[in-house]
């Protein structure tokens, strides 16, 4: 053990054009700040001379180490092998091609070391983050990919970032199935962590060499999301399970709302003799009110879990989202029945389902959006 403060993992595959520059840059930035760094290059047996360059740097720069992998080729697998061999308790992962600005590493380091965050993520999608040199098609694919990630990790805007720092403990016992490019998703889904922070950065696409993103990468990603989701069903200490619990509670509250709605509709119509369409308005509003009370106290846990301190503000927000939900339900019912010729009760189930997703996601991200730390 050499007592390094941080291990910087640089995964490489044919990075002869970049590896010397990135290694010197990272090493220089960290030593300039008095941070003792191990730089761990994890290479997938590149054929372009990357390995020889790193061997030469290893003799010259203290802390440079190299792993050459012979089988199970892959970016995520390489990063996990880096985790297993990292000598410091704090680990940073960064691309070799300068897509991730190395001068932010000391800020990542400080956030873990001094501020105590378990995971620190370089985000392209949080306020202040950006992407340069990406064609529209790639932006859309990437943004689409983050949607799945955001269902699993609602507080994280860029769960597929390749630029992040963690405490080594986060992954020490994690049973990861690394595949594809999105190793951070695996860390978030299977690792042990409580506090995460995002640091905005501008992603600059490579000017040297080519990107290796393939179509199969996307298929891998979908499988990975499914795997993380099902893993959480069995492993209740994960952050994803906390989120599933909210979705389930929200669904149960919704079901209780149907009972309230039916009871009020029946009571007003049959006992008070009110016209049933008028009764229905009261029934809908009554269910919105009981749903709000249950969701506020039980599903989301009230003011401490919302950036809206006042209960009446959360209520107005919930009310508006719910009314939109009713409109969405009716619109889907109408469109599927009229234009797709689907039996109206089936259309209605589709409408309820889509309105449920709408209600959950918007309330989760607006009404009960967590206070940012
Ligand atoms: N060891 C190893 N094995 N390294 C690899 C492999 C591999 O199979 N494939 C790529 N790398 C290395 C590259 O050498 C580079 O240092 C880094 O991983 C990123 O590869 P790029 O091919 O440049 O990735 P990108 O620019 O398309 O993708 C970036 O964006 C993703 C988010 O959209 C990367 O930053 C990813 O990490 C990130 O998830
Ligand atoms: Mn790149």
Coordinates of N, CA and C in Angstrom, one line a residue, residues 91-284:
X91 N -12.2 6.8 -5.4 CA -12.0 6.4 -6.8 C -12.6 7.4 -7.7
X92 N -11.9 7.8 -8.7 CA -12.4 8.6 -9.8 C -12.4 7.9 -11.1
X93 N -13.4 8.0 -11.9 CA -13.4 7.4 -13.3 C -13.5 8.5 -14.3
X94 N -12.6 8.4 -15.3 CA -12.6 9.5 -16.3 C -12.2 8.9 -17.7
X95 N -12.8 9.4 -18.8 CA -12.4 8.9 -20.1 C -11.0 9.4 -20.5
X96 N -10.4 8.7 -21.4 CA -9.1 9.0 -21.9 C -9.1 10.2 -22.9
X97 N -10.2 10.4 -23.5 CA -10.2 11.3 -24.7 C -10.6 12.8 -24.4
X98 N -10.5 13.2 -23.2 CA -10.7 14.6 -22.8 C -12.2 15.0 -23.0
X99 N -13.1 14.0 -23.1 CA -14.5 14.4 -23.1 C -14.9 14.9 -21.7
X100 N -14.2 14.5 -20.7 CA -14.4 14.9 -19.3 C -13.3 15.8 -18.9
X101 N -13.6 17.0 -18.4 CA -12.5 18.0 -18.0 C -11.8 17.5 -16.8
X102 N -10.5 17.2 -16.9 CA -9.7 16.7 -15.8 C -9.6 17.7 -14.7
X103 N -9.6 19.0 -15.0 CA -9.4 20.0 -13.9 C -10.5 20.0 -12.9
X104 N -11.6 19.3 -13.2 CA -12.7 19.2 -12.1 C -12.4 18.1 -11.1
X105 N -11.4 17.3 -11.3 CA -11.2 16.1 -10.4 C -11.0 16.6 -9.0
X106 N -10.2 17.7 -8.7 CA -10.0 18.1 -7.3 C -11.3 18.4 -6.6
X107 N -12.3 19.0 -7.4 CA -13.6 19.3 -6.9 C -14.4 18.0 -6.5
X108 N -14.3 17.0 -7.4 CA -14.9 15.7 -7.1 C -14.3 15.2 -5.8
X109 N -13.0 15.2 -5.7 CA -12.2 14.7 -4.6 C -12.7 15.4 -3.3
X110 N -12.7 16.7 -3.3 CA -13.1 17.4 -2.1 C -14.5 17.1 -1.7
X111 N -15.4 16.9 -2.7 CA -16.8 16.6 -2.3 C -16.9 15.2 -1.6
X112 N -16.1 14.3 -2.0 CA -16.1 13.0 -1.3 C -15.3 13.1 0.1
X113 N -14.1 13.6 0.0 CA -13.2 13.6 1.1 C -13.7 14.6 2.2
X114 N -14.1 15.8 1.9 CA -14.4 16.8 2.9 C -15.9 16.9 3.2
X115 N -16.7 16.8 2.1 CA -18.2 17.0 2.3 C -18.9 15.6 2.5
X116 N -18.1 14.6 2.4 CA -18.7 13.3 2.8 C -19.7 12.6 1.8
X117 N -19.7 13.1 0.6 CA -20.6 12.4 -0.4 C -20.1 11.0 -0.7
X118 N -21.0 10.1 -0.9 CA -20.6 8.7 -1.3 C -20.4 8.6 -2.8
X119 N -21.2 9.4 -3.5 CA -21.1 9.3 -5.0 C -21.1 10.8 -5.5
X120 N -20.2 11.1 -6.4 CA -20.2 12.5 -7.0 C -20.2 12.3 -8.5
X121 N -21.2 12.9 -9.2 CA -21.4 12.6 -10.6 C -21.2 13.8 -11.5
X122 N -20.4 13.7 -12.5 CA -20.3 14.8 -13.5 C -21.5 14.7 -14.4
X123 N -22.3 15.8 -14.3 CA -23.6 15.7 -15.1 C -23.6 16.7 -16.2
X124 N -24.1 16.2 -17.4 CA -24.3 17.0 -18.6 C -25.7 17.6 -18.5
X125 N -26.6 17.1 -17.7 CA -28.0 17.5 -17.7 C -28.4 18.4 -16.6
X126 N -27.6 18.6 -15.6 CA -28.0 19.4 -14.5 C -27.7 20.9 -14.9
X127 N -28.2 21.9 -14.2 CA -28.0 23.3 -14.5 C -26.5 23.6 -14.6
X128 N -26.1 24.1 -15.8 CA -24.7 24.5 -15.9 C -24.0 23.4 -16.8
X129 N -24.6 22.2 -16.9 CA -23.9 21.2 -17.7 C -24.3 21.3 -19.2
X130 N -23.5 20.7 -20.1 CA -23.8 20.9 -21.5 C -23.0 19.8 -22.3
X131 N -23.4 19.7 -23.6 CA -22.7 18.8 -24.5 C -22.2 19.5 -25.7
X132 N -21.0 19.3 -26.1 CA -20.5 19.9 -27.4 C -20.2 18.8 -28.4
X133 N -20.3 19.2 -29.7 CA -19.9 18.3 -30.8 C -20.8 17.1 -31.0
X134 N -22.0 17.1 -30.4 CA -22.9 15.9 -30.6 C -23.9 16.2 -31.6
X135 N -24.1 15.3 -32.6 CA -25.2 15.4 -33.5 C -26.5 15.2 -32.8
X136 N -27.6 15.8 -33.4 CA -28.9 15.8 -32.8 C -29.3 14.3 -32.5
X137 N -29.0 13.4 -33.4 CA -29.4 12.0 -33.2 C -28.8 11.4 -31.9
X138 N -27.6 11.7 -31.7 CA -26.9 11.2 -30.5 C -27.5 11.8 -29.2
X139 N -27.8 13.1 -29.3 CA -28.4 13.8 -28.1 C -29.7 13.2 -27.8
X140 N -30.5 12.9 -28.8 CA -31.9 12.3 -28.5 C -31.7 10.9 -27.9
X141 N -30.8 10.1 -28.5 CA -30.6 8.8 -27.9 C -30.2 8.8 -26.5
X142 N -29.2 9.7 -26.2 CA -28.7 9.8 -24.9 C -29.8 10.3 -23.9
X143 N -30.5 11.3 -24.3 CA -31.6 11.9 -23.4 C -32.6 10.8 -23.2
X144 N -33.0 10.0 -24.2 CA -33.9 8.9 -24.1 C -33.4 7.9 -23.0
X145 N -32.1 7.6 -23.1 CA -31.5 6.7 -22.2 C -31.6 7.2 -20.7
X146 N -31.5 8.5 -20.6 CA -31.5 9.0 -19.2 C -32.9 8.9 -18.6
X147 N -34.0 8.8 -19.4 CA -35.3 8.7 -18.9 C -35.5 7.4 -18.1
X148 N -35.0 6.3 -18.6 CA -35.1 5.1 -17.9 C -34.3 5.2 -16.6
X149 N -33.1 5.8 -16.7 CA -32.3 6.0 -15.5 C -33.0 6.8 -14.5
X150 N -33.8 7.8 -14.9 CA -34.5 8.7 -14.0 C -35.6 8.1 -13.3
X151 N -36.2 7.0 -13.9 CA -37.3 6.3 -13.2 C -36.6 5.5 -12.0
X152 N -35.4 5.0 -12.2 CA -34.8 4.2 -11.2 C -34.1 5.2 -10.2
X153 N -33.6 6.3 -10.6 CA -32.9 7.2 -9.7 C -33.3 8.6 -10.0
X154 N -34.5 9.0 -9.4 CA -35.1 10.3 -9.8 C -34.3 11.5 -9.4
X155 N -33.5 11.4 -8.4 CA -32.7 12.6 -8.0 C -31.5 12.8 -8.9
X156 N -31.2 11.9 -9.8 CA -29.9 12.0 -10.5 C -30.2 12.3 -12.0
X157 N -29.7 13.4 -12.5 CA -30.0 13.8 -13.8 C -29.2 13.1 -14.9
X158 N -28.0 12.6 -14.5 CA -27.2 12.0 -15.5 C -26.6 10.6 -15.0
X159 N -27.5 9.6 -14.8 CA -27.1 8.3 -14.3 C -26.3 7.5 -15.2
X160 N -26.1 8.0 -16.4 CA -25.2 7.2 -17.4 C -23.9 7.9 -17.6
X161 N -23.6 8.9 -16.8 CA -22.3 9.6 -17.0 C -21.2 8.6 -16.8
X162 N -20.1 8.9 -17.5 CA -18.9 8.0 -17.3 C -17.9 8.8 -16.5
X163 N -18.2 9.9 -15.9 CA -17.3 10.8 -15.2 C -17.9 10.9 -13.8
X164 N -17.3 10.2 -12.8 CA -17.8 10.2 -11.5 C -16.7 9.8 -10.5
X165 N -17.0 10.1 -9.2 CA -16.1 9.7 -8.1 C -16.9 8.9 -7.1
X166 N -16.3 8.0 -6.4 CA -17.1 7.2 -5.3 C -16.1 6.9 -4.2
X167 N -16.7 6.7 -3.0 CA -15.9 6.0 -2.0 C -15.8 4.6 -2.4
X168 N -14.6 4.0 -2.1 CA -14.4 2.6 -2.5 C -15.4 1.7 -1.8
X169 N -15.9 2.0 -0.6 CA -16.9 1.2 0.2 C -18.2 1.0 -0.6
X170 N -18.5 2.0 -1.4 CA -19.8 1.9 -2.2 C -19.9 0.6 -3.0
X171 N -18.7 0.3 -3.6 CA -18.8 -0.9 -4.4 C -18.1 -2.2 -3.8
X172 N -17.7 -2.0 -2.6 CA -16.9 -3.1 -2.0 C -17.7 -4.4 -1.9
X173 N -19.0 -4.4 -1.6 CA -19.7 -5.6 -1.5 C -20.8 -5.8 -2.7
X174 N -20.7 -4.9 -3.6 CA -21.8 -4.8 -4.6 C -21.6 -6.0 -5.6
X175 N -22.7 -6.7 -5.8 CA -22.7 -7.8 -6.8 C -23.0 -7.3 -8.2
X176 N -22.0 -6.8 -8.8 CA -22.3 -6.1 -10.1 C -22.2 -7.1 -11.3
X177 N -23.0 -6.8 -12.3 CA -23.0 -7.6 -13.5 C -22.6 -6.6 -14.6
X178 N -21.3 -6.2 -14.7 CA -20.9 -5.2 -15.6 C -21.2 -5.6 -17.1
X179 N -21.8 -4.8 -17.8 CA -22.0 -4.9 -19.2 C -22.2 -3.6 -19.8
X180 N -22.0 -3.4 -21.1 CA -22.2 -2.2 -21.8 C -21.3 -1.0 -21.3
X181 N -21.8 0.2 -21.5 CA -21.1 1.4 -21.2 C -21.4 2.0 -19.9
X182 N -22.6 1.6 -19.4 CA -23.1 2.4 -18.3 C -22.8 1.9 -16.9
X183 N -21.6 1.9 -16.6 CA -21.1 1.4 -15.3 C -21.7 2.1 -14.1
X184 N -21.9 3.4 -14.3 CA -22.4 4.2 -13.2 C -23.8 3.7 -12.7
X185 N -24.7 3.3 -13.7 CA -26.0 2.8 -13.4 C -25.8 1.6 -12.5
X186 N -24.9 0.8 -12.8 CA -24.6 -0.5 -12.0 C -24.2 -0.1 -10.6
X187 N -23.3 0.9 -10.5 CA -22.8 1.4 -9.2 C -24.0 1.9 -8.4
X188 N -24.9 2.7 -9.0 CA -26.0 3.3 -8.3 C -27.0 2.3 -7.9
X189 N -27.2 1.3 -8.8 CA -28.3 0.3 -8.6 C -27.9 -0.8 -7.6
X190 N -26.6 -1.1 -7.5 CA -26.2 -2.2 -6.7 C -25.2 -1.8 -5.5
X191 N -24.7 -0.6 -5.6 CA -23.8 -0.2 -4.6 C -24.5 0.3 -3.3
X192 N -23.7 0.5 -2.3 CA -24.3 1.0 -1.0 C -23.9 2.5 -0.9
X193 N -25.0 3.3 -0.9 CA -24.7 4.7 -0.9 C -25.9 5.5 -0.3
X194 N -25.7 6.6 0.2 CA -26.8 7.4 0.7 C -26.8 8.8 0.1
X195 N -25.6 9.4 0.1 CA -25.6 10.8 -0.4 C -24.9 10.9 -1.7
X196 N -25.6 11.5 -2.7 CA -25.0 11.7 -4.0 C -25.1 13.2 -4.4
X197 N -24.1 13.6 -5.1 CA -24.1 15.0 -5.6 C -23.7 15.1 -7.0
X198 N -24.2 16.1 -7.8 CA -23.8 16.2 -9.1 C -23.1 17.5 -9.4
X199 N -22.1 17.4 -10.2 CA -21.3 18.6 -10.6 C -21.5 18.8 -12.1
X200 N -22.0 20.0 -12.5 CA -22.2 20.2 -13.9 C -20.9 20.2 -14.7
X201 N -20.9 19.7 -15.9 CA -19.7 19.9 -16.7 C -20.1 19.8 -18.2
X202 N -19.2 20.3 -19.1 CA -19.5 20.3 -20.5 C -18.8 19.2 -21.1
X203 N -19.6 18.2 -21.7 CA -19.0 17.1 -22.4 C -18.5 17.5 -23.7
X204 N -17.2 17.3 -24.0 CA -16.6 17.7 -25.3 C -16.3 16.4 -26.0
X205 N -17.0 16.2 -27.2 CA -16.7 14.9 -27.8 C -15.3 14.9 -28.4
X206 N -14.8 13.6 -28.5 CA -13.4 13.4 -28.9 C -13.0 14.1 -30.2
X207 N -11.8 14.6 -30.3 CA -11.3 15.2 -31.6 C -10.4 14.2 -32.2
X208 N -9.7 13.4 -31.3 CA -8.8 12.3 -31.8 C -9.5 11.0 -31.8
X209 N -9.4 10.2 -32.8 CA -9.9 8.8 -32.8 C -11.4 8.9 -32.9
X210 N -12.0 7.7 -32.8 CA -13.5 7.6 -33.0 C -14.2 7.0 -31.7
X211 N -15.4 7.4 -31.6 CA -16.2 6.8 -30.5 C -16.6 5.4 -30.8
X212 N -16.7 4.6 -29.7 CA -17.0 3.1 -30.0 C -18.4 2.7 -29.6
X213 N -19.3 3.7 -29.5 CA -20.7 3.4 -29.2 C -21.4 2.7 -30.3
X214 N -22.0 1.5 -30.0 CA -22.6 0.7 -31.1 C -24.1 0.5 -30.7
X215 N -24.9 -0.1 -31.7 CA -26.3 -0.3 -31.5 C -26.5 -1.3 -30.3
X216 N -25.6 -2.3 -30.3 CA -25.8 -3.3 -29.2 C -25.6 -2.7 -27.8
X217 N -24.9 -1.6 -27.8 CA -24.8 -0.9 -26.5 C -26.1 -0.5 -26.0
X218 N -27.0 -0.1 -26.9 CA -28.3 0.3 -26.4 C -29.1 -0.9 -25.9
X219 N -29.0 -2.0 -26.5 CA -29.7 -3.2 -26.1 C -29.2 -3.6 -24.7
X220 N -27.9 -3.5 -24.6 CA -27.3 -3.8 -23.3 C -27.8 -2.9 -22.2
X221 N -28.0 -1.7 -22.5 CA -28.5 -0.7 -21.6 C -29.9 -1.0 -21.1
X222 N -30.8 -1.4 -22.0 CA -32.1 -1.7 -21.6 C -32.1 -3.0 -20.7
X223 N -31.3 -4.0 -21.0 CA -31.2 -5.2 -20.2 C -30.7 -4.8 -18.8
X224 N -29.8 -3.9 -18.8 CA -29.2 -3.4 -17.5 C -30.2 -2.7 -16.6
X225 N -31.1 -1.9 -17.2 CA -32.1 -1.2 -16.5 C -33.1 -2.3 -15.9
X226 N -33.5 -3.3 -16.7 CA -34.3 -4.3 -16.2 C -33.7 -5.1 -15.0
X227 N -32.4 -5.4 -15.2 CA -31.7 -6.1 -14.2 C -31.6 -5.3 -12.9
X228 N -31.3 -4.1 -13.0 CA -31.2 -3.2 -11.8 C -32.6 -3.1 -11.1
X229 N -33.7 -3.0 -11.9 CA -35.0 -3.0 -11.4 C -35.4 -4.2 -10.6
X230 N -35.1 -5.4 -11.2 CA -35.5 -6.6 -10.6 C -34.5 -6.9 -9.4
X231 N -33.3 -6.5 -9.5 CA -32.4 -6.7 -8.3 C -33.0 -6.0 -7.1
X232 N -33.5 -4.8 -7.3 CA -34.1 -4.0 -6.2 C -35.3 -4.7 -5.6
X233 N -36.0 -5.4 -6.4 CA -37.2 -6.2 -5.8 C -36.7 -7.2 -4.8
X234 N -35.5 -7.7 -4.9 CA -35.0 -8.7 -4.0 C -34.1 -8.1 -3.0
X235 N -33.5 -6.9 -3.2 CA -32.5 -6.3 -2.3 C -33.0 -5.0 -1.8
X236 N -33.6 -5.0 -0.6 CA -34.4 -3.9 -0.2 C -33.5 -2.8 0.4
X237 N -32.2 -3.0 0.5 CA -31.4 -1.9 1.0 C -30.9 -1.0 -0.1
X238 N -31.3 -1.3 -1.3 CA -30.9 -0.4 -2.5 C -31.7 0.8 -2.5
X239 N -31.1 1.9 -3.1 CA -31.9 3.1 -3.3 C -33.1 2.9 -4.3
X240 N -32.9 2.0 -5.2 CA -34.0 1.8 -6.2 C -35.2 1.3 -5.5
X241 N -35.0 0.4 -4.5 CA -36.2 -0.1 -3.7 C -37.0 1.0 -3.0
X242 N -36.2 2.0 -2.5 CA -36.9 3.1 -1.9 C -37.9 3.8 -2.8
X243 N -37.5 3.8 -4.1 CA -38.3 4.4 -5.1 C -39.5 3.5 -5.5
X244 N -39.2 2.2 -5.6 CA -40.3 1.3 -5.9 C -41.4 1.4 -4.8
X245 N -40.9 1.5 -3.6 CA -41.9 1.6 -2.5 C -42.8 2.8 -2.7
X246 N -42.2 3.9 -3.1 CA -43.1 5.1 -3.3 C -44.1 4.8 -4.4
X247 N -43.6 4.2 -5.5 CA -44.6 3.9 -6.6 C -45.7 3.0 -6.1
X248 N -45.3 2.0 -5.4 CA -46.4 1.0 -4.9 C -47.3 1.7 -3.9
X249 N -46.8 2.5 -3.0 CA -47.7 3.3 -2.1 C -48.6 4.2 -2.9
X250 N -48.0 4.9 -3.9 CA -48.8 5.8 -4.7 C -49.9 5.1 -5.4
X251 N -49.6 3.9 -5.8 CA -50.7 3.0 -6.5 C -51.8 2.6 -5.5
X252 N -51.4 2.3 -4.3 CA -52.4 1.9 -3.3 C -53.2 3.0 -2.9
X253 N -52.6 4.2 -2.8 CA -53.4 5.4 -2.5 C -54.4 5.7 -3.6
X254 N -53.9 5.5 -4.8 CA -54.8 5.7 -6.0 C -56.0 4.8 -5.9
X255 N -55.8 3.5 -5.5 CA -56.9 2.5 -5.4 C -57.8 3.0 -4.3
X256 N -57.3 3.5 -3.2 CA -58.2 4.0 -2.1 C -59.0 5.1 -2.6
X257 N -58.5 5.9 -3.5 CA -59.2 7.0 -4.1 C -60.4 6.6 -4.9
X258 N -60.3 5.4 -5.5 CA -61.5 4.9 -6.2 C -62.6 4.5 -5.3
X259 N -62.2 4.0 -4.1 CA -63.2 3.6 -3.1 C -63.9 4.9 -2.6
X260 N -63.1 5.9 -2.3 CA -63.7 7.2 -1.8 C -64.6 7.8 -2.9
X261 N -64.1 7.8 -4.1 CA -64.9 8.4 -5.2 C -66.3 7.7 -5.3
X262 N -66.2 6.3 -5.3 CA -67.5 5.5 -5.5 C -68.4 5.8 -4.3
X263 N -67.9 5.8 -3.1 CA -68.7 6.0 -1.9 C -69.4 7.4 -1.9
X264 N -68.7 8.4 -2.3 CA -69.2 9.8 -2.3 C -70.3 9.9 -3.4
X265 N -69.9 9.3 -4.6 CA -70.8 9.4 -5.7 C -72.2 8.7 -5.4
X266 N -72.1 7.6 -4.7 CA -73.3 6.8 -4.3 C -74.1 7.6 -3.3
X267 N -73.3 8.1 -2.2 CA -74.0 8.8 -1.1 C -74.7 10.0 -1.6
X268 N -74.1 10.9 -2.4 CA -74.7 12.1 -2.8 C -75.8 11.9 -3.7
X269 N -75.7 10.9 -4.6 CA -76.7 10.6 -5.6 C -77.9 9.9 -5.0
X270 N -77.6 8.9 -4.2 CA -78.8 8.1 -3.7 C -79.4 8.6 -2.4
X271 N -78.6 9.2 -1.6 CA -79.2 9.7 -0.3 C -79.6 11.2 -0.4
X272 N -78.8 12.0 -1.1 CA -79.2 13.4 -1.1 C -79.9 13.8 -2.4
X273 N -80.0 12.8 -3.3 CA -80.8 13.1 -4.5 C -80.2 14.1 -5.5
X274 N -78.8 14.2 -5.4 CA -78.1 15.1 -6.3 C -77.9 14.5 -7.7
X275 N -78.0 15.2 -8.8 CA -77.8 14.7 -10.1 C -76.4 14.1 -10.2
X276 N -76.4 12.8 -10.8 CA -75.1 12.1 -10.6 C -73.9 12.7 -11.2
X277 N -74.0 13.5 -12.3 CA -72.8 14.2 -12.8 C -72.3 15.3 -11.9
X278 N -73.2 15.9 -11.2 CA -72.8 16.9 -10.2 C -72.1 16.2 -9.0
X279 N -72.7 15.1 -8.5 CA -72.2 14.3 -7.5 C -70.7 13.8 -7.8
X280 N -70.6 13.5 -9.1 CA -69.3 13.0 -9.6 C -68.2 14.1 -9.4
X281 N -68.5 15.3 -9.6 CA -67.5 16.4 -9.4 C -67.0 16.4 -7.9
X282 N -68.0 16.3 -7.0 CA -67.6 16.3 -5.6 C -66.9 15.0 -5.3
X283 N -67.3 13.9 -5.9 CA -66.6 12.6 -5.6 C -65.1 12.7 -6.1
X284 N -64.9 13.3 -7.3 CA -63.5 13.4 -7.8 C -62.7 14.2 -6.8

